[in-house]
Amino acid sequence: MSKLSGSLNKYNDIFWERISQNVYTSEKSLGLFRCIFGSLALVLYPPSFSWISQTPPAFFDPPIISIANLFSGFPYQAFAVIDLIVIISLILLTLGVKARFFGLLTVALIIFGQSFTYSFGKIDHSILFVSVIAIMSFSGWGTYYSLMPDSGKRLKSSSLHVSIVTVVLCLGMITAGSAKAYNWLDFDLSTSGILSWYYLAYFDIDRNLLLASHFIKLPMFLYEMMDYSAVIFELSAILAALYSRNSWLGWILLACLFHLSTALILNIPYGVHVYLYLLFIDWHSLGQSIKISFPLKTFSISIILIGLAHWYQRIFNEGSAVLFQPKSNSILAFELYLYVFLWSIMIVLFIWEIYNNTVNINIKQDCLLAEDIANGNN
Amino acid sequence: MKTFIPAFEPYPAIILPSGASLTNVEDGIIQIESLTMWAESIDSDNEWEAIDIAAFLDPVPVHYVYALATNQFGLNGNNVREIRVRLFPDFTLPSKTITKQQEKKTREWLKQKLADQNFKTQNLRITISKKAIDTSTNRILSEEEIHEQIIRLAE
């Protein structure tokens, strides 16, 4: 028994060691990641719940296992207050004012609000956005580039937290991929998973923008291949994270391409994972490469102004997650263009990151080789 | 749990969207079951016109339409749920009974949304139709209604 437990412990240690080697990010980079994550979230995604106040009470149909089930209906008065506090918390998190406390407050409020958003009978899957904040709140991301850094006993290294985020992402991918594998890997050319998405969206909810109308006339086996590729892609995340840093970065690059294509073809403006993937870019090195120093003062003032603009819109019952945009189903086209742009930027960033990592590996190898030659000569 | 008993999907949980649905494609023709919502035209009697679902639901995101339509926008009279949790002490979660006043408010909201699109506000019709689509042209070859539901909004 103790042998089994010993070998399980050994494999567990190897697992986490490999993951943290492959997804390692410096703490300075994490500080910059917090600033970029927060500012992007403030401009494009401060979760908004006050729109629920404009919906009728009979729509309330919460999932069985949900906090919303503790209520008999929508708590209409609470949503505007939650929106305002979420914005304040996000501003303070971004500026690094007690990032841990305000990160966790943001998480609690978003989960509470989303429990009601998903009470219209369907659960959306944006959980990774709050997962990143929840996990990273216990890391050192509130130490650098912070107006009021987190104090107290800090963990020695944040690589454990980045590793946990990675494993959470991989687990999420397994939940999506395994359900697809069960239905889509049928080796039957007379069925298609990707076409069921495409045609329902195209005909039911008019998702016929960008390249949607060109996604026809392909041979059936190509659609079938797309089904299998989606399954393989989702189930391979954990293998990529375990294999090497470049394989992990390559997997994220594929993920960015996948999201770009779903925006272009299926017109799904899925942007939640942008915030997560940004964690794996070495922002500190990027800043040094392009010789940009971080303008903390200008940044702080801009973040406060963005937050105030959101506040102003919310107080007058206007606005949406996207700054200066109304809450409306009619902004689909705008969101699509936005996410096509964002995913394209992400693709460039990850190509740079892979290139940079490869160069670093080569330099390290050259150094080791030079050391070996020097030792041999001695 | 989510795959086999969707109603028991918990929130919050680390679950990503799978969208593992399948559709049949034979000889370049695809069969899909499509949802349409209809209301009576204000200009003529007994003539149904398709409504703009995104505008109708606004500000509720349009992709919630399937769940809301299945639940008949909460007006099916079944929206009563009582969950008892056997703990110490026992407690019962708040009941989800829709009161007459809440029902009235919901009807008014739906009627206003129909009026905004210049439809008569008495009835809302939801249909599921089986469409055969030519995948090379995206042209609908045939359409057959397989389910119809009329929600009476007038009291």
XYZ file of C-alpha atoms in Angstrom:
533
model
C 0.000 0.000 0.000
C 2.773 2.416 0.982
C 4.602 1.449 -2.245
C 1.537 2.378 -4.297
C 1.114 5.633 -2.412
C 4.828 6.353 -2.864
C 4.743 5.831 -6.624
C 1.526 7.847 -6.929
C 3.233 10.687 -5.070
C 6.234 10.374 -7.360
C 4.071 10.598 -10.503
C 2.130 13.477 -8.987
C 5.393 15.365 -8.354
C 6.644 14.653 -11.880
C 3.298 15.818 -13.315
C 3.338 19.185 -11.528
C 7.042 19.683 -12.090
C 6.690 19.190 -15.831
C 3.655 21.436 -16.060
C 5.336 24.239 -14.114
C 8.507 23.968 -16.230
C 6.478 24.298 -19.422
C 4.159 27.127 -18.395
C 6.566 29.124 -16.202
C 6.097 32.916 -16.171
C 8.138 35.392 -14.138
C 6.446 37.352 -11.341
C 7.192 40.646 -13.106
C 5.379 39.237 -16.124
C 2.471 38.228 -13.885
C 2.212 41.797 -12.602
C 2.001 43.056 -16.186
C -0.464 40.278 -17.008
C -2.711 41.521 -14.164
C -2.641 45.057 -15.606
C -3.398 43.859 -19.156
C -6.022 41.339 -18.023
C -7.780 43.966 -15.904
C -7.701 46.730 -18.485
C -8.957 44.468 -21.279
C -11.665 43.163 -18.959
C -12.657 46.727 -18.101
C -12.886 47.826 -21.723
C -14.465 44.695 -23.201
C -15.823 42.459 -20.500
C -16.786 43.863 -17.134
C -19.597 41.382 -16.504
C -22.866 43.245 -16.556
C -26.008 42.057 -14.822
C -28.251 45.118 -14.591
C -29.941 44.146 -17.899
C -31.607 41.284 -15.979
C -33.723 43.960 -14.238
C -35.415 44.599 -17.605
C -36.626 41.015 -17.997
C -39.943 39.596 -16.766
C -40.199 37.443 -13.618
C -41.579 34.272 -15.240
C -38.310 33.806 -17.152
C -36.660 32.790 -13.857
C -35.809 29.107 -14.242
C -32.520 28.415 -12.436
C -30.525 25.210 -12.806
C -31.083 22.721 -9.988
C -27.543 23.043 -8.617
C -27.150 26.822 -8.473
C -26.972 29.613 -5.898
C -29.976 31.177 -7.667
C -32.102 28.327 -6.345
C -31.867 29.900 -2.911
C -34.057 32.721 -4.261
C -37.683 32.680 -5.313
C -37.084 35.063 -8.210
C -34.638 37.563 -9.684
C -33.376 39.984 -6.982
C -33.941 42.920 -9.362
C -32.622 45.658 -7.055
C -29.316 43.884 -6.481
C -28.026 43.809 -10.055
C -27.225 47.515 -10.485
C -25.340 47.487 -7.172
C -23.407 44.347 -8.176
C -22.454 45.955 -11.500
C -21.080 49.021 -9.772
C -19.108 47.039 -7.179
C -17.708 44.687 -9.859
C -16.430 47.720 -11.786
C -14.788 49.209 -8.663
C -13.231 45.847 -7.763
C -11.911 45.383 -11.300
C -10.378 48.884 -11.264
C -8.627 48.219 -7.943
C -7.516 44.761 -9.047
C -6.061 46.219 -12.253
C -4.248 48.993 -10.409
C -2.903 46.519 -7.878
C -4.644 47.959 -4.842
C -4.971 44.935 -2.561
C -5.294 42.793 -5.685
C -5.911 39.590 -3.725
C -8.909 40.945 -1.790
C -10.500 42.724 -4.749
C -9.813 39.759 -7.029
C -11.715 37.444 -4.729
C -14.520 39.981 -4.289
C -14.824 40.226 -8.088
C -15.019 36.429 -8.333
C -17.737 36.157 -5.662
C -19.865 38.875 -7.273
C -19.497 37.514 -10.806
C -20.457 33.985 -9.721
C -23.473 35.392 -7.882
C -24.556 37.491 -10.875
C -23.954 34.768 -13.419
C -26.012 32.318 -11.387
C -28.967 34.549 -12.316
C -27.838 35.119 -15.903
C -27.955 31.334 -16.304
C -31.442 31.218 -14.808
C -32.975 31.756 -18.243
C -32.697 27.994 -18.667
C -29.179 27.648 -20.080
C -25.717 27.676 -18.534
C -23.027 29.429 -20.583
C -19.467 28.377 -20.073
C -17.396 31.413 -19.192
C -16.119 29.919 -15.952
C -12.437 30.207 -16.893
C -12.559 34.008 -16.629
C -13.397 33.832 -12.912
C -11.145 30.797 -12.422
C -8.103 32.813 -13.542
C -8.883 35.629 -11.092
C -9.656 33.180 -8.266
C -6.438 31.177 -8.692
C -4.135 34.092 -9.464
C -5.428 36.011 -6.434
C -3.357 33.602 -4.339
C -0.236 34.171 -6.455
C 2.187 37.055 -6.556
C 0.377 38.866 -9.392
C -0.454 41.716 -7.036
C 3.210 42.351 -6.153
C 4.720 44.130 -9.166
C 3.273 47.143 -11.008
C 0.928 47.699 -8.071
C -0.128 50.898 -6.357
C -0.721 49.057 -3.073
C 0.996 45.669 -3.332
C -0.338 42.618 -1.545
C 1.452 42.191 1.741
C 1.873 39.251 4.054
C 3.472 35.908 3.534
C 3.745 35.430 -0.178
C 4.281 32.046 -1.716
C 7.843 31.528 -2.937
C 6.886 31.069 -6.542
C 3.805 31.790 -8.626
C 4.600 28.971 -11.028
C 2.299 26.694 -8.985
C -0.648 29.041 -9.643
C 0.073 29.296 -13.362
C 0.282 25.494 -13.376
C -3.090 25.207 -11.616
C -4.676 27.557 -14.175
C -3.171 25.371 -16.923
C -4.574 22.172 -15.409
C -7.996 23.792 -14.913
C -7.981 24.834 -18.587
C -6.971 21.313 -19.636
C -9.722 19.775 -17.478
C -12.245 22.151 -19.039
C -11.033 21.099 -22.483
C -11.464 17.441 -21.495
C -15.098 18.100 -20.455
C -15.760 19.654 -23.871
C -13.722 17.152 -25.888
C -14.977 13.982 -24.213
C -18.633 14.873 -24.856
C -17.767 15.583 -28.497
C -15.743 12.371 -28.781
C -18.756 10.384 -27.568
C -20.953 11.741 -30.395
C -18.645 12.975 -33.126
C -16.125 10.129 -33.520
C -18.591 7.943 -35.379
C -16.653 7.308 -38.641
C -19.885 7.975 -40.480
C -19.817 10.398 -43.419
C -23.597 10.790 -43.280
C -23.473 12.691 -39.981
C -21.696 15.877 -39.017
C -21.177 17.771 -35.808
C -19.715 20.969 -37.241
C -22.586 21.251 -39.747
C -25.169 20.893 -36.980
C -23.622 23.977 -35.309
C -23.348 25.849 -38.566
C -26.835 25.272 -39.931
C -28.698 25.850 -36.665
C -26.911 29.142 -36.110
C -27.265 30.131 -39.781
C -30.988 29.505 -40.078
C -32.297 29.941 -36.519
C -30.519 32.997 -35.242
C -29.289 34.533 -38.489
C -25.579 34.027 -37.866
C -24.749 34.584 -41.524
C -22.097 37.287 -41.317
C -18.395 37.388 -42.315
C -17.408 34.070 -43.964
C -20.520 32.136 -42.884
C -22.087 31.922 -46.329
C -18.823 30.620 -47.848
C -18.626 27.605 -45.535
C -20.403 25.313 -47.981
C -19.519 23.208 -50.988
C -16.680 21.418 -49.150
C -16.380 17.651 -49.589
C -18.122 15.756 -46.793
C -14.920 14.122 -45.578
C -13.493 17.557 -44.785
C -16.410 18.320 -42.444
C -15.861 14.912 -40.861
C -12.139 15.714 -40.461
C -13.101 18.989 -38.740
C -15.178 16.998 -36.221
C -12.231 14.743 -35.432
C -9.737 17.625 -35.303
C -11.928 19.465 -32.782
C -12.004 16.371 -30.550
C -8.253 15.749 -30.856
C -7.471 19.423 -30.281
C -9.551 19.614 -27.088
C -8.346 16.324 -25.638
C -4.686 17.021 -26.423
C -4.336 20.133 -24.245
C -2.980 18.228 -21.263
C -0.468 16.313 -23.407
C 0.783 19.562 -24.935
C 1.191 21.090 -21.468
C 3.166 18.052 -20.297
C 5.404 17.663 -23.363
C 7.303 20.960 -23.697
C 6.915 24.729 -23.484
C 6.823 25.063 -27.255
C 4.144 22.356 -27.597
C 2.025 24.197 -25.009
C 2.492 27.546 -26.761
C 1.751 25.810 -30.069
C -1.470 24.392 -28.621
C -2.543 27.885 -27.533
C -1.704 29.200 -31.002
C -3.999 26.496 -32.428
C -6.667 27.503 -29.910
C -6.448 31.122 -31.115
C -6.818 29.944 -34.729
C -9.787 27.791 -33.678
C -11.527 30.749 -32.004
C -10.761 33.011 -34.963
C -12.347 30.480 -37.325
C -15.451 30.041 -35.129
C -15.906 33.823 -35.167
C -15.443 34.012 -38.950
C -17.512 30.965 -39.928
C -19.938 30.184 -37.112
C -20.221 33.835 -36.007
C -19.638 32.932 -32.357
C -17.884 35.888 -30.695
C -16.304 33.764 -27.956
C -13.719 35.952 -26.284
C -13.542 34.723 -22.715
C -10.412 32.665 -23.324
C -8.428 35.665 -24.586
C -7.991 36.674 -20.941
C -6.765 33.240 -19.983
C -4.290 32.727 -22.830
C -2.681 36.120 -22.140
C -1.270 34.538 -18.966
C 1.146 32.460 -21.029
C 2.883 35.377 -22.711
C 6.114 36.633 -21.166
C 5.055 40.285 -20.965
C 8.232 41.347 -19.212
C 10.460 40.053 -22.045
C 8.092 41.474 -24.636
C 8.294 44.894 -22.970
C 12.120 44.687 -22.909
C 12.268 43.557 -26.563
C 10.225 46.464 -27.831
C 11.848 48.805 -25.273
C 8.621 49.992 -23.641
C 8.628 50.876 -19.959
C 5.382 50.635 -18.051
C 3.741 54.069 -17.561
C 2.050 53.366 -14.207
C 0.684 56.921 -13.698
C -0.903 57.278 -17.156
C -2.169 53.718 -16.914
C -3.803 54.346 -13.513
C -5.563 57.500 -14.705
C -6.839 55.752 -17.872
C -8.185 52.805 -15.874
C -10.031 55.105 -13.475
C -11.544 57.034 -16.418
C -12.675 53.808 -18.116
C -14.243 52.648 -14.860
C -16.031 55.982 -14.424
C -17.377 55.767 -17.988
C -18.832 52.327 -17.213
C -20.260 53.630 -13.945
C -21.890 56.553 -15.730
C -23.525 54.210 -18.248
C -24.725 51.782 -15.575
C -26.207 54.546 -13.403
C -28.314 55.670 -16.370
C -29.266 52.057 -17.117
C -27.268 52.058 -20.315
C -24.150 50.385 -21.578
C -22.984 46.823 -21.798
C -19.861 44.810 -21.159
C -18.238 46.563 -24.120
C -17.407 50.173 -23.283
C -19.679 52.733 -25.012
C -21.805 49.990 -26.628
C -25.487 49.515 -25.780
C -26.694 46.185 -24.369
C -28.379 44.737 -27.365
C -28.488 41.632 -29.491
C -27.876 43.885 -32.475
C -24.193 44.409 -31.614
C -23.290 40.909 -32.816
C -21.536 42.278 -35.916
C -19.530 44.708 -33.788
C -18.534 41.951 -31.347
C -17.521 39.696 -34.212
C -15.200 42.305 -35.729
C -13.807 43.002 -32.287
C -12.987 39.367 -31.570
C -11.649 38.714 -35.061
C -9.240 41.580 -34.377
C -8.380 40.336 -30.876
C -7.817 36.710 -31.914
C -5.621 37.908 -34.804
C -3.488 39.905 -32.338
C -3.303 36.829 -30.103
C -2.050 34.744 -33.024
C 0.748 37.249 -33.676
C 1.637 37.353 -29.960
C 1.905 33.571 -29.694
C 3.957 33.282 -32.897
C 6.331 35.808 -31.313
C 6.309 33.861 -28.014
C 7.144 30.564 -29.770
C 9.895 32.264 -31.776
C 11.304 33.871 -28.633
C 11.204 30.584 -26.729
C 12.926 28.738 -29.587
C 15.655 31.397 -29.736
C 16.147 31.112 -25.962
C 16.395 27.319 -26.195
C 19.021 27.637 -28.957
C 21.011 30.170 -26.929
C 20.902 27.861 -23.889
C 22.026 24.911 -26.024
C 24.860 26.983 -27.515
C 25.968 28.034 -24.027
C 25.934 24.423 -22.821
C 27.880 23.350 -25.905
C 30.445 26.121 -25.376
C 30.743 25.088 -21.705
C 31.286 21.454 -22.721
C 33.978 22.437 -25.250
C 35.676 24.661 -22.658
C 35.605 21.820 -20.106
C 36.953 19.415 -22.757
C 39.851 21.782 -23.571
C 40.728 22.018 -19.881
C -23.371 14.410 -15.471
C -23.919 17.228 -17.976
C -23.826 14.853 -20.958
C -26.290 12.327 -19.585
C -28.535 14.439 -17.310
C -28.252 18.063 -18.535
C -30.643 19.303 -15.824
C -28.087 18.383 -13.172
C -25.288 20.483 -14.666
C -23.995 22.533 -11.731
C -22.908 26.171 -11.724
C -20.184 27.093 -10.881
C -18.217 24.163 -12.309
C -15.164 23.735 -14.549
C -17.116 22.785 -17.658
C -16.548 24.155 -21.142
C -19.113 24.161 -23.955
C -19.155 20.884 -25.862
C -21.957 21.454 -28.383
C -21.765 17.761 -29.201
C -24.882 17.676 -31.368
C -24.974 15.770 -34.665
C -26.971 16.172 -37.836
C -27.650 13.845 -40.761
C -26.288 14.644 -44.220
C -27.199 12.420 -47.131
C -26.549 13.105 -50.835
C -25.581 16.688 -50.049
C -28.833 17.328 -48.192
C -28.818 18.168 -44.523
C -31.765 17.809 -42.157
C -32.059 20.250 -39.278
C -34.786 21.011 -36.764
C -35.234 24.721 -36.702
C -37.118 26.978 -34.303
C -39.201 29.880 -35.574
C -41.388 32.301 -33.656
C -44.426 33.828 -35.249
C -46.987 36.518 -34.535
C -50.105 37.674 -36.352
C -49.667 40.383 -38.911
C -51.319 43.648 -37.946
C -52.551 44.193 -41.523
C -54.306 40.936 -42.234
C -56.309 38.301 -40.363
C -55.026 34.832 -39.562
C -51.701 35.419 -41.211
C -48.585 34.507 -39.262
C -45.316 36.289 -39.848
C -41.908 35.277 -38.516
C -40.616 37.619 -35.850
C -37.091 38.902 -35.340
C -36.075 36.747 -32.381
C -33.011 38.795 -31.397
C -35.041 42.003 -31.163
C -37.933 40.193 -29.485
C -35.755 38.806 -26.677
C -33.567 41.857 -26.202
C -31.888 42.396 -23.690
C -31.879 38.641 -23.094
C -29.084 37.158 -25.252
C -30.550 35.521 -28.337
C -28.984 32.098 -27.729
C -31.271 31.602 -24.705
C -34.227 31.343 -27.085
C -34.296 27.512 -27.130
C -34.401 27.238 -23.338
C -37.000 30.003 -23.002
C -39.200 28.633 -25.779
C -39.051 25.116 -24.303
C -40.217 26.599 -21.025
C -42.884 28.630 -22.888
C -41.389 31.790 -21.421
C -42.381 30.590 -17.952
C -46.086 30.662 -18.850
C -46.653 26.919 -19.087
C -48.015 26.644 -15.549
C -45.319 24.079 -14.704
C -42.812 26.553 -13.433
C -43.243 25.311 -9.899
C -40.308 23.734 -8.207
C -39.932 22.762 -4.622
C -36.642 21.307 -3.488
C -36.339 19.839 0.003
C -32.874 19.379 1.367
C -32.539 16.689 4.038
C -30.047 18.210 6.379
C -30.129 19.134 10.004
C -32.334 21.132 10.306
C -34.391 20.276 7.198
C -35.128 23.182 4.946
C -37.017 23.723 1.740
C -35.622 25.975 -0.966
C -37.927 28.833 -1.964
C -40.674 27.632 -4.267
C -40.542 28.829 -7.883
C -44.282 29.303 -8.218
C -45.200 32.086 -10.616
C -47.790 34.367 -9.033
C -50.711 35.801 -11.023
C -49.073 39.217 -10.859
C -45.737 37.902 -12.167
C -47.544 36.061 -14.939
C -49.362 39.256 -15.896
C -46.102 41.215 -15.937
C -44.513 38.594 -18.187
C -47.459 38.626 -20.600
C -47.308 42.425 -20.740
C -43.566 42.273 -21.501
C -44.069 39.770 -24.329
C -46.996 41.776 -25.749
C -44.958 44.961 -25.723
C -42.158 43.191 -27.592
C -44.625 42.044 -30.277
C -46.118 45.528 -30.501
C -42.604 46.970 -30.979
C -42.319 44.869 -34.142
C -45.810 45.924 -35.307
C -47.557 42.615 -34.667
C -50.888 41.839 -33.051
C -50.290 41.000 -29.419
C -52.834 38.247 -28.717
C -50.811 35.172 -29.616
C -47.250 34.026 -29.944
C -46.653 30.933 -32.033
C -43.532 28.758 -31.714
C -42.825 26.101 -34.291
C -40.155 23.492 -34.773
C -39.788 22.530 -38.386
C -37.682 19.949 -40.093
C -35.796 21.603 -42.905
C -33.999 19.837 -45.730
C -31.175 22.072 -46.978
C -28.998 21.668 -50.039
C -25.474 21.996 -48.617
C -24.026 23.215 -51.905
C -26.304 26.246 -52.130
C -27.728 26.688 -48.605
C -31.189 26.616 -50.255
C -34.090 25.161 -48.251
C -35.532 22.286 -50.335
C -38.411 21.352 -48.086
C -39.825 22.306 -44.740
C -42.228 20.392 -42.538
C -43.628 21.576 -39.225
C -43.209 18.879 -36.625
C -44.217 20.826 -33.528
C -46.428 23.816 -32.868
C -47.139 25.716 -29.694
C -49.372 28.732 -29.357
C -48.941 30.917 -26.284
C -52.053 32.987 -25.639
C -50.993 36.363 -24.368
C -54.427 38.008 -24.153
C -56.104 37.412 -20.790
